[in-house]
Tab-separated table of C-alpha atoms and ligand atoms in Angstrom:
chain	number	residue	atom	x	y	z
A	1	MET	CA	101.571	111.831	90.619
A	2	THR	CA	104.281	112.797	88.132
A	3	PRO	CA	104.042	111.554	84.489
A	4	LEU	CA	106.958	109.446	85.146
A	5	GLU	CA	105.472	107.962	88.187
A	6	ALA	CA	102.126	107.301	86.349
A	7	LEU	CA	103.876	105.506	83.406
A	8	ASN	CA	105.803	103.439	85.898
A	9	ARG	CA	102.673	102.734	87.710
A	10	VAL	CA	101.020	101.433	84.608
A	11	VAL	CA	103.970	99.103	83.938
A	12	TYR	CA	103.712	97.723	87.166
A	13	LEU	CA	100.164	97.120	87.219
A	14	MET	CA	100.366	95.541	83.727
A	15	ASP	CA	103.121	93.284	84.943
A	16	ARG	CA	101.068	92.011	87.560
A	17	SER	CA	98.371	90.956	85.130
A	18	LEU	CA	99.525	88.698	82.486
A	19	ALA	CA	99.512	91.419	79.769
A	20	ALA	CA	101.376	90.732	76.581
A	21	SER	CA	104.936	92.096	77.057
A	22	ALA	CA	104.772	94.239	73.888
A	23	LYS	CA	101.900	96.143	75.158
A	24	ILE	CA	103.727	96.757	78.519
A	25	GLY	CA	106.892	97.580	76.551
A	26	ALA	CA	105.253	100.733	75.016
A	27	PHE	CA	104.734	102.181	78.414
A	28	ARG	CA	108.178	101.191	79.722
A	29	ASN	CA	109.726	102.855	76.689
A	30	ALA	CA	107.568	105.980	77.070
A	31	ALA	CA	108.827	106.276	80.718
A	32	ALA	CA	112.338	106.012	79.434
A	33	VAL	CA	111.801	108.640	77.037
A	34	ILE	CA	110.328	111.270	79.314
A	35	ALA	CA	112.953	110.489	82.004
A	36	GLU	CA	115.427	111.917	79.730
A	37	LEU	CA	113.603	115.237	78.850
A	38	PRO	CA	114.680	118.637	80.106
A	39	PRO	CA	112.399	120.067	82.717
A	40	GLY	CA	109.393	121.857	81.261
A	41	GLU	CA	109.365	120.051	77.938
A	42	LEU	CA	106.498	117.968	78.583
A	43	GLU	CA	104.321	120.835	79.799
A	44	GLN	CA	105.283	122.975	76.859
A	45	ARG	CA	104.400	120.054	74.447
A	46	VAL	CA	100.994	119.332	76.033
A	47	ALA	CA	100.150	123.085	75.857
A	48	ALA	CA	101.209	123.258	72.207
A	49	GLY	CA	99.723	119.897	71.203
A	50	THR	CA	103.025	118.341	70.197
A	51	LEU	CA	103.151	115.628	72.832
A	52	LEU	CA	102.750	112.897	70.142
A	53	GLU	CA	105.507	114.077	67.869
A	54	LEU	CA	107.872	112.771	70.579
A	55	PRO	CA	109.275	109.389	69.423
A	56	GLY	CA	108.001	106.649	71.611
A	57	ILE	CA	104.919	108.470	72.781
A	58	GLY	CA	101.658	107.357	71.342
A	59	LYS	CA	97.817	107.824	72.047
A	60	SER	CA	97.615	105.627	75.034
A	61	THR	CA	100.944	106.899	76.848
A	62	GLY	CA	100.212	110.286	75.798
A	63	ALA	CA	96.705	110.243	77.464
A	64	VAL	CA	98.384	108.841	80.703
A	65	ILE	CA	101.095	111.733	80.505
A	66	THR	CA	98.496	114.274	80.036
A	67	GLN	CA	96.056	113.337	82.681
A	68	ALA	CA	98.936	113.052	85.152
A	69	LEU	CA	100.128	116.613	84.138
A	70	ALA	CA	96.579	117.886	84.836
A	71	GLY	CA	96.756	116.493	88.387
A	72	GLU	CA	94.396	113.675	87.618
A	73	VAL	CA	94.827	109.998	88.337
A	74	PRO	CA	94.962	108.769	84.848
A	75	GLN	CA	91.922	106.636	83.798
A	76	ARG	CA	94.186	103.915	82.695
A	77	ILE	CA	95.426	103.501	86.135
A	78	VAL	CA	92.201	103.588	87.787
A	79	ASP	CA	90.942	100.695	85.576
A	80	LEU	CA	94.273	98.733	86.053
A	81	GLU	CA	94.123	99.153	89.754
A	82	ALA	CA	90.759	97.536	89.791
A	83	THR	CA	91.203	94.778	87.072
A	84	THR	CA	94.718	93.493	87.848
A	85	ILE	CA	94.396	93.003	91.721
A	86	VAL	CA	95.964	89.602	92.441
A	87	PRO	CA	93.342	87.656	94.445
A	88	LEU	CA	94.043	86.245	97.894
A	89	SER	CA	91.725	84.178	100.111
A	90	ASN	CA	91.389	84.929	103.940
A	91	LYS	CA	93.381	81.576	104.593
A	92	GLY	CA	95.906	82.521	102.236
A	93	GLN	CA	96.257	85.946	103.814
A	94	VAL	CA	97.418	84.166	106.924
A	95	TYR	CA	100.366	82.708	104.985
A	96	ARG	CA	100.940	85.830	103.149
A	97	GLN	CA	101.353	87.826	106.434
A	98	ALA	CA	103.920	85.224	107.674
A	99	LEU	CA	106.135	85.498	104.679
A	100	ARG	CA	109.213	87.611	105.219
A	101	GLY	CA	110.763	87.588	101.823
A	102	ASP	CA	110.926	86.021	98.303
A	103	CYS	CA	113.672	83.697	97.193
A	104	HIS	CA	113.398	83.815	93.541
A	105	ALA	CA	113.503	87.091	91.502
A	106	HIS	CA	115.292	88.306	88.346
A	107	THR	CA	116.716	91.503	87.179
A	108	PHE	CA	118.046	92.950	83.977
A	109	TRP	CA	121.449	91.358	84.729
A	110	SER	CA	119.749	88.327	83.042
A	111	ASP	CA	116.137	88.373	81.707
A	112	GLY	CA	114.340	90.605	84.164
A	113	ALA	CA	112.770	93.979	83.114
A	114	THR	CA	114.538	96.223	85.727
A	115	SER	CA	117.418	96.791	88.199
A	116	VAL	CA	118.222	94.991	91.376
A	117	GLU	CA	117.466	98.243	93.366
A	118	THR	CA	114.050	98.673	91.722
A	119	MET	CA	113.111	94.914	92.485
A	120	ALA	CA	114.474	95.310	96.057
A	121	ARG	CA	112.485	98.466	96.922
A	122	THR	CA	109.442	97.044	95.539
A	123	ALA	CA	110.013	93.980	97.781
A	124	GLN	CA	110.413	96.469	100.559
A	125	ASP	CA	107.099	98.342	99.862
A	126	LEU	CA	105.417	94.954	99.740
A	127	GLY	CA	106.455	94.390	103.384
A	128	HIS	CA	109.352	91.994	102.837
A	129	GLU	CA	112.468	92.134	104.920
A	130	TYR	CA	114.608	90.565	102.230
A	131	LEU	CA	114.816	89.670	98.538
A	132	VAL	CA	116.971	87.042	96.976
A	133	ILE	CA	118.157	88.050	93.603
A	134	THR	CA	118.455	84.860	91.469
A	135	ASP	CA	119.592	85.701	87.937
A	136	HIS	CA	120.229	82.873	85.464
A	137	SER	CA	123.333	81.077	84.889
A	138	PRO	CA	125.745	81.165	81.769
A	139	ARG	CA	124.471	78.366	79.828
A	140	LEU	CA	120.854	79.993	79.473
A	141	THR	CA	122.219	82.333	76.660
A	142	VAL	CA	118.739	83.134	75.681
A	143	ALA	CA	118.196	84.855	79.268
A	144	HIS	CA	121.629	86.437	79.047
A	145	GLY	CA	122.903	84.026	81.963
A	146	LEU	CA	125.673	85.491	84.001
A	147	ASN	CA	129.285	84.053	83.720
A	148	ALA	CA	131.521	83.996	86.700
A	149	ALA	CA	132.815	87.686	86.196
A	150	ARG	CA	129.235	89.267	85.882
A	151	LEU	CA	127.962	87.376	88.702
A	152	ARG	CA	131.107	88.858	90.746
A	153	GLU	CA	130.175	92.340	89.534
A	154	GLN	CA	126.528	91.686	90.636
A	155	LEU	CA	127.579	90.687	94.016
A	156	SER	CA	129.542	94.117	94.285
A	157	GLU	CA	126.302	95.900	93.353
A	158	ILE	CA	124.397	93.895	95.859
A	159	ALA	CA	126.876	94.775	98.484
A	160	PHE	CA	126.766	98.429	97.672
A	161	LEU	CA	122.930	98.538	97.811
A	162	ASN	CA	122.834	96.529	101.088
A	163	GLU	CA	124.781	99.512	102.742
A	164	ARG	CA	122.145	102.073	101.456
A	165	MET	CA	119.035	99.780	102.133
A	166	ALA	CA	119.558	98.389	105.462
A	167	PRO	CA	117.845	97.039	107.447
A	168	PHE	CA	116.381	95.689	104.227
A	169	ARG	CA	118.501	92.821	102.952
A	170	ILE	CA	119.077	91.862	99.526
A	171	LEU	CA	120.510	88.380	99.532
A	172	ALA	CA	122.740	87.164	96.866
A	173	GLY	CA	121.631	84.143	94.961
A	174	ILE	CA	121.429	82.639	91.597
A	175	GLU	CA	118.960	80.387	89.563
A	176	VAL	CA	121.557	77.924	88.235
A	177	ASP	CA	120.829	75.711	85.536
A	178	ILE	CA	120.805	71.851	86.200
A	179	LEU	CA	122.823	70.526	83.139
A	180	GLU	CA	121.668	67.184	81.507
A	181	ASP	CA	124.067	65.221	83.592
A	182	GLY	CA	122.883	66.709	86.995
A	183	SER	CA	125.886	69.112	87.322
A	184	LEU	CA	125.419	72.868	87.999
A	185	ASP	CA	126.013	75.632	85.624
A	186	GLN	CA	128.359	77.905	87.706
A	187	ASP	CA	131.687	77.671	89.604
A	188	PRO	CA	131.390	75.699	92.812
A	189	ASP	CA	133.524	78.351	94.668
A	190	LEU	CA	131.265	81.032	93.591
A	191	LEU	CA	128.145	79.034	94.388
A	192	ALA	CA	129.614	78.522	97.822
A	193	ARG	CA	129.815	82.590	98.258
A	194	LEU	CA	126.090	82.994	97.596
A	195	ASP	CA	123.457	83.239	100.261
A	196	VAL	CA	120.706	81.110	98.577
A	197	VAL	CA	120.876	78.891	95.483
A	198	VAL	CA	117.956	77.959	93.381
A	199	ALA	CA	118.560	75.141	90.847
A	200	SER	CA	116.269	74.510	88.077
A	201	ALA	CA	116.147	72.576	84.640
A	202	HIS	CA	115.466	74.657	81.719
A	203	SER	CA	116.894	72.573	78.752
A	204	LYS	CA	115.958	69.032	77.539
A	205	LEU	CA	112.923	68.925	79.700
A	206	ARG	CA	111.493	65.981	77.784
A	207	MET	CA	114.356	63.564	78.498
A	208	GLU	CA	113.745	60.043	79.657
A	209	ARG	CA	112.363	59.512	83.039
A	210	THR	CA	115.218	57.676	84.671
A	211	ALA	CA	117.796	60.210	83.274
A	212	MET	CA	115.605	63.056	84.452
A	213	THR	CA	115.252	61.611	87.835
A	214	ARG	CA	118.979	61.099	88.175
A	215	ARG	CA	119.455	64.567	86.957
A	216	LEU	CA	117.256	66.300	89.650
A	217	VAL	CA	118.457	63.965	92.231
A	218	LEU	CA	122.018	64.756	91.748
A	219	ALA	CA	121.321	68.424	91.726
A	220	VAL	CA	119.137	68.256	94.901
A	221	ALA	CA	122.023	66.634	96.519
A	222	SER	CA	124.595	69.052	95.835
A	223	PRO	CA	125.683	70.868	99.049
A	224	HIS	CA	125.441	74.154	97.204
A	225	VAL	CA	121.560	73.833	96.186
A	226	ASP	CA	119.132	75.058	98.521
A	227	ILE	CA	115.895	75.247	96.593
A	228	LEU	CA	114.718	73.068	93.739
A	229	GLY	CA	112.868	75.588	91.334
A	230	HIS	CA	109.918	74.862	89.269
A	231	CYS	CA	110.427	71.059	89.439
A	232	THR	CA	108.083	69.952	86.549
A	233	GLY	CA	108.992	72.776	84.116
A	234	ARG	CA	105.440	72.778	82.931
A	235	LYS	CA	103.838	75.845	81.324
A	236	LEU	CA	100.160	76.027	81.237
A	237	ARG	CA	98.222	77.221	78.231
A	238	SER	CA	95.510	78.851	80.463
A	239	THR	CA	95.595	80.010	84.114
A	240	GLY	CA	92.000	79.225	84.575
A	241	THR	CA	91.003	82.897	84.459
A	242	GLN	CA	92.775	84.075	81.281
A	243	ALA	CA	95.082	82.773	78.634
A	244	VAL	CA	98.855	82.960	79.056
A	245	SER	CA	100.490	85.610	77.063
A	246	ASP	CA	102.148	83.149	74.633
A	247	PRO	CA	100.261	80.003	74.349
A	248	GLU	CA	103.045	78.596	71.903
A	249	LEU	CA	105.141	78.439	74.962
A	250	ALA	CA	102.875	75.918	76.838
A	251	ARG	CA	104.476	72.664	77.676
A	252	PRO	CA	103.922	69.463	79.653
A	253	GLU	CA	105.487	68.410	82.845
A	254	SER	CA	108.953	66.654	82.681
A	255	SER	CA	108.770	63.064	83.368
A	256	PHE	CA	110.683	61.868	86.662
A	257	ASP	CA	110.257	59.660	89.763
A	258	PRO	CA	108.826	62.269	92.273
A	259	GLU	CA	109.395	59.833	95.194
A	260	LEU	CA	112.888	59.642	94.578
A	261	VAL	CA	113.333	63.483	93.875
A	262	PHE	CA	111.437	64.457	97.086
A	263	ALA	CA	113.113	61.717	99.189
A	264	ALA	CA	116.308	63.285	98.073
A	265	CYS	CA	115.036	66.964	98.958
A	266	ALA	CA	113.997	65.635	102.345
A	267	ARG	CA	117.402	63.843	102.835
A	268	PHE	CA	119.461	66.811	101.983
A	269	GLY	CA	117.208	69.502	103.247
A	270	THR	CA	116.591	71.095	100.074
A	271	ALA	CA	113.352	72.988	99.668
A	272	VAL	CA	110.810	72.346	97.005
A	273	GLU	CA	109.645	75.659	95.456
A	274	ILE	CA	106.043	76.646	94.973
A	275	ASN	CA	106.661	78.594	91.979
A	276	CYS	CA	103.823	81.328	91.956
A	277	ARG	CA	104.169	82.325	88.204
A	278	PRO	CA	100.430	81.838	86.847
A	279	GLU	CA	101.540	80.105	83.794
A	280	ARG	CA	103.804	77.663	85.839
A	281	GLN	CA	101.956	76.831	89.169
A	282	ASP	CA	104.474	74.336	89.890
A	283	PRO	CA	104.405	71.740	91.433
A	284	PRO	CA	101.035	70.682	90.547
A	285	ASP	CA	98.831	69.693	93.439
A	286	PRO	CA	99.433	65.950	93.663
A	287	LEU	CA	103.194	66.399	93.461
A	288	LEU	CA	103.153	69.041	96.059
A	289	GLU	CA	101.144	66.730	98.459
A	290	LEU	CA	103.803	64.056	97.908
A	291	ALA	CA	106.643	66.588	98.769
A	292	LEU	CA	104.582	67.416	101.925
A	293	ASP	CA	104.290	63.546	102.805
A	294	TRP	CA	108.221	63.575	102.583
A	295	GLU	CA	108.192	66.662	104.847
A	296	CYS	CA	110.076	68.665	102.518
A	297	PHE	CA	110.746	72.112	103.206
A	298	ILE	CA	108.939	74.588	100.945
A	299	SER	CA	109.755	78.010	99.590
A	300	ILE	CA	107.027	80.162	98.110
A	301	ASP	CA	108.552	82.288	95.375
A	302	THR	CA	107.345	84.433	92.630
A	303	ASP	CA	110.133	83.935	90.157
A	304	ALA	CA	109.319	87.479	89.213
A	305	HIS	CA	110.991	89.131	86.204
A	306	ALA	CA	109.348	92.592	86.771
A	307	PRO	CA	108.384	94.468	90.097
A	308	GLY	CA	104.539	93.978	89.468
A	309	GLN	CA	105.221	90.254	89.584
A	310	LEU	CA	106.312	90.379	93.066
A	311	GLU	CA	102.723	90.346	94.210
A	312	TRP	CA	102.226	86.753	92.788
A	313	GLN	CA	103.226	85.388	95.980
A	314	ALA	CA	99.550	85.498	96.743
A	315	PHE	CA	98.983	82.551	94.322
A	316	GLY	CA	101.304	80.491	96.212
A	317	CYS	CA	100.046	81.478	99.633
A	318	ASP	CA	96.566	80.201	98.553
A	319	LYS	CA	98.020	77.033	97.478
A	320	ALA	CA	99.781	76.663	100.720
A	321	ALA	CA	96.500	77.350	102.493
A	322	ARG	CA	94.710	74.768	100.469
A	323	HIS	CA	97.248	72.221	101.400
A	324	GLU	CA	97.404	73.141	105.006
A	325	ILE	CA	101.280	73.541	104.859
A	326	PRO	CA	102.884	73.828	108.500
A	327	MET	CA	104.105	77.308	108.631
A	328	ASP	CA	107.526	76.333	109.939
A	329	ARG	CA	108.251	74.045	106.949
A	330	ILE	CA	108.080	77.223	104.779
A	331	VAL	CA	111.618	78.783	104.552
A	332	ASN	CA	110.282	82.411	103.717
A	333	THR	CA	108.568	82.426	107.111
A	334	TRP	CA	111.940	82.184	108.870
A	335	SER	CA	113.945	85.251	109.965
A	336	VAL	CA	116.401	86.126	107.317
A	337	ASP	CA	119.214	84.913	109.672
A	338	ARG	CA	117.878	81.608	110.069
A	339	LEU	CA	117.315	81.294	106.210
A	340	VAL	CA	120.868	82.170	105.463
A	341	GLU	CA	122.227	79.861	108.254
A	342	TRP	CA	120.124	76.911	107.042
A	343	ALA	CA	121.211	77.645	103.295
A	344	ALA	CA	124.730	77.370	104.426
A	345	ASN	CA	124.347	74.470	106.521
A	346	HIS	CA	121.573	71.752	105.480
A	347	PRO	CA	122.941	68.391	105.312
A	348	THR	CA	125.272	67.467	102.460
A	349	GLY	CA	125.002	63.663	102.705
B	401	ZN	ZN1	113.506	79.167	85.782
B	402	ZN	ZN1	113.519	82.116	87.357
């Protein structure tokens, strides 16, 4: 393991736990620093004891580099491999093995931590056949949402990568913001070009129940929308096993009439997302049960913002197992061709 591989592995493992992002940032930054060094410099600095004089290298990152250079598996990696394992029950394992891809993932085109290629290669390493890239839309300025021009640029990058990574498929998607009036935050022509569209509400989550119901129903009924993302918008203060990284961000579920929203999902063939993020776990169990009563399609998605978070699908698989969701209702169990065909053709009312 080279020092660069070791630092990247630390970042990956910290990402799959809920480590505070500042802590991960130090390792990500150190990886960027040593990636730029001329060959031999690290070895010279370790021999001369000047490694920590490099800007961006501290005691923790320096220890990982030094141990990797000595041909050891750094102790931090040994510890993290053991402590950050994402748990998965036997019944959940059956679901995990049936999943062929993930329909919700971010890159540094919006607020993700890394490139389309790194996310896609990680998904491939995890056994997936495809990954849908779903960066944010323009109104979500805090997340550097993509305007039409940048989304078109991203589509070119995806097309280029697809030639190199075949038969693995990177599907072009978006997490389009559901605006207050239920309209969508991207050009309809562009939405029509995408393979898979996830639609989510990110602002005005406390709006009054009738207005929120109308907002979600209108979005779900759009011919462009394939998956309703994190439907309640809740963020948990604790995940049960550990506190979330920023408890200040905790927020309650949005208020809406779930019968109407899920009836609309069923009517228009729009899937309800099981969002696997530990701080979201959306929808809550009673709502998921209701979506299943309505025979909605389900999509088990990580909403990963970093490669290590792609492993969070295990949480959704356990949830699916607890609710005994029929396999064929889960869109990620379908072949990629069937998924794309469904996304293009489910009923539009
Ligand atoms: Zn979102
Ligand atoms: Zn997202």
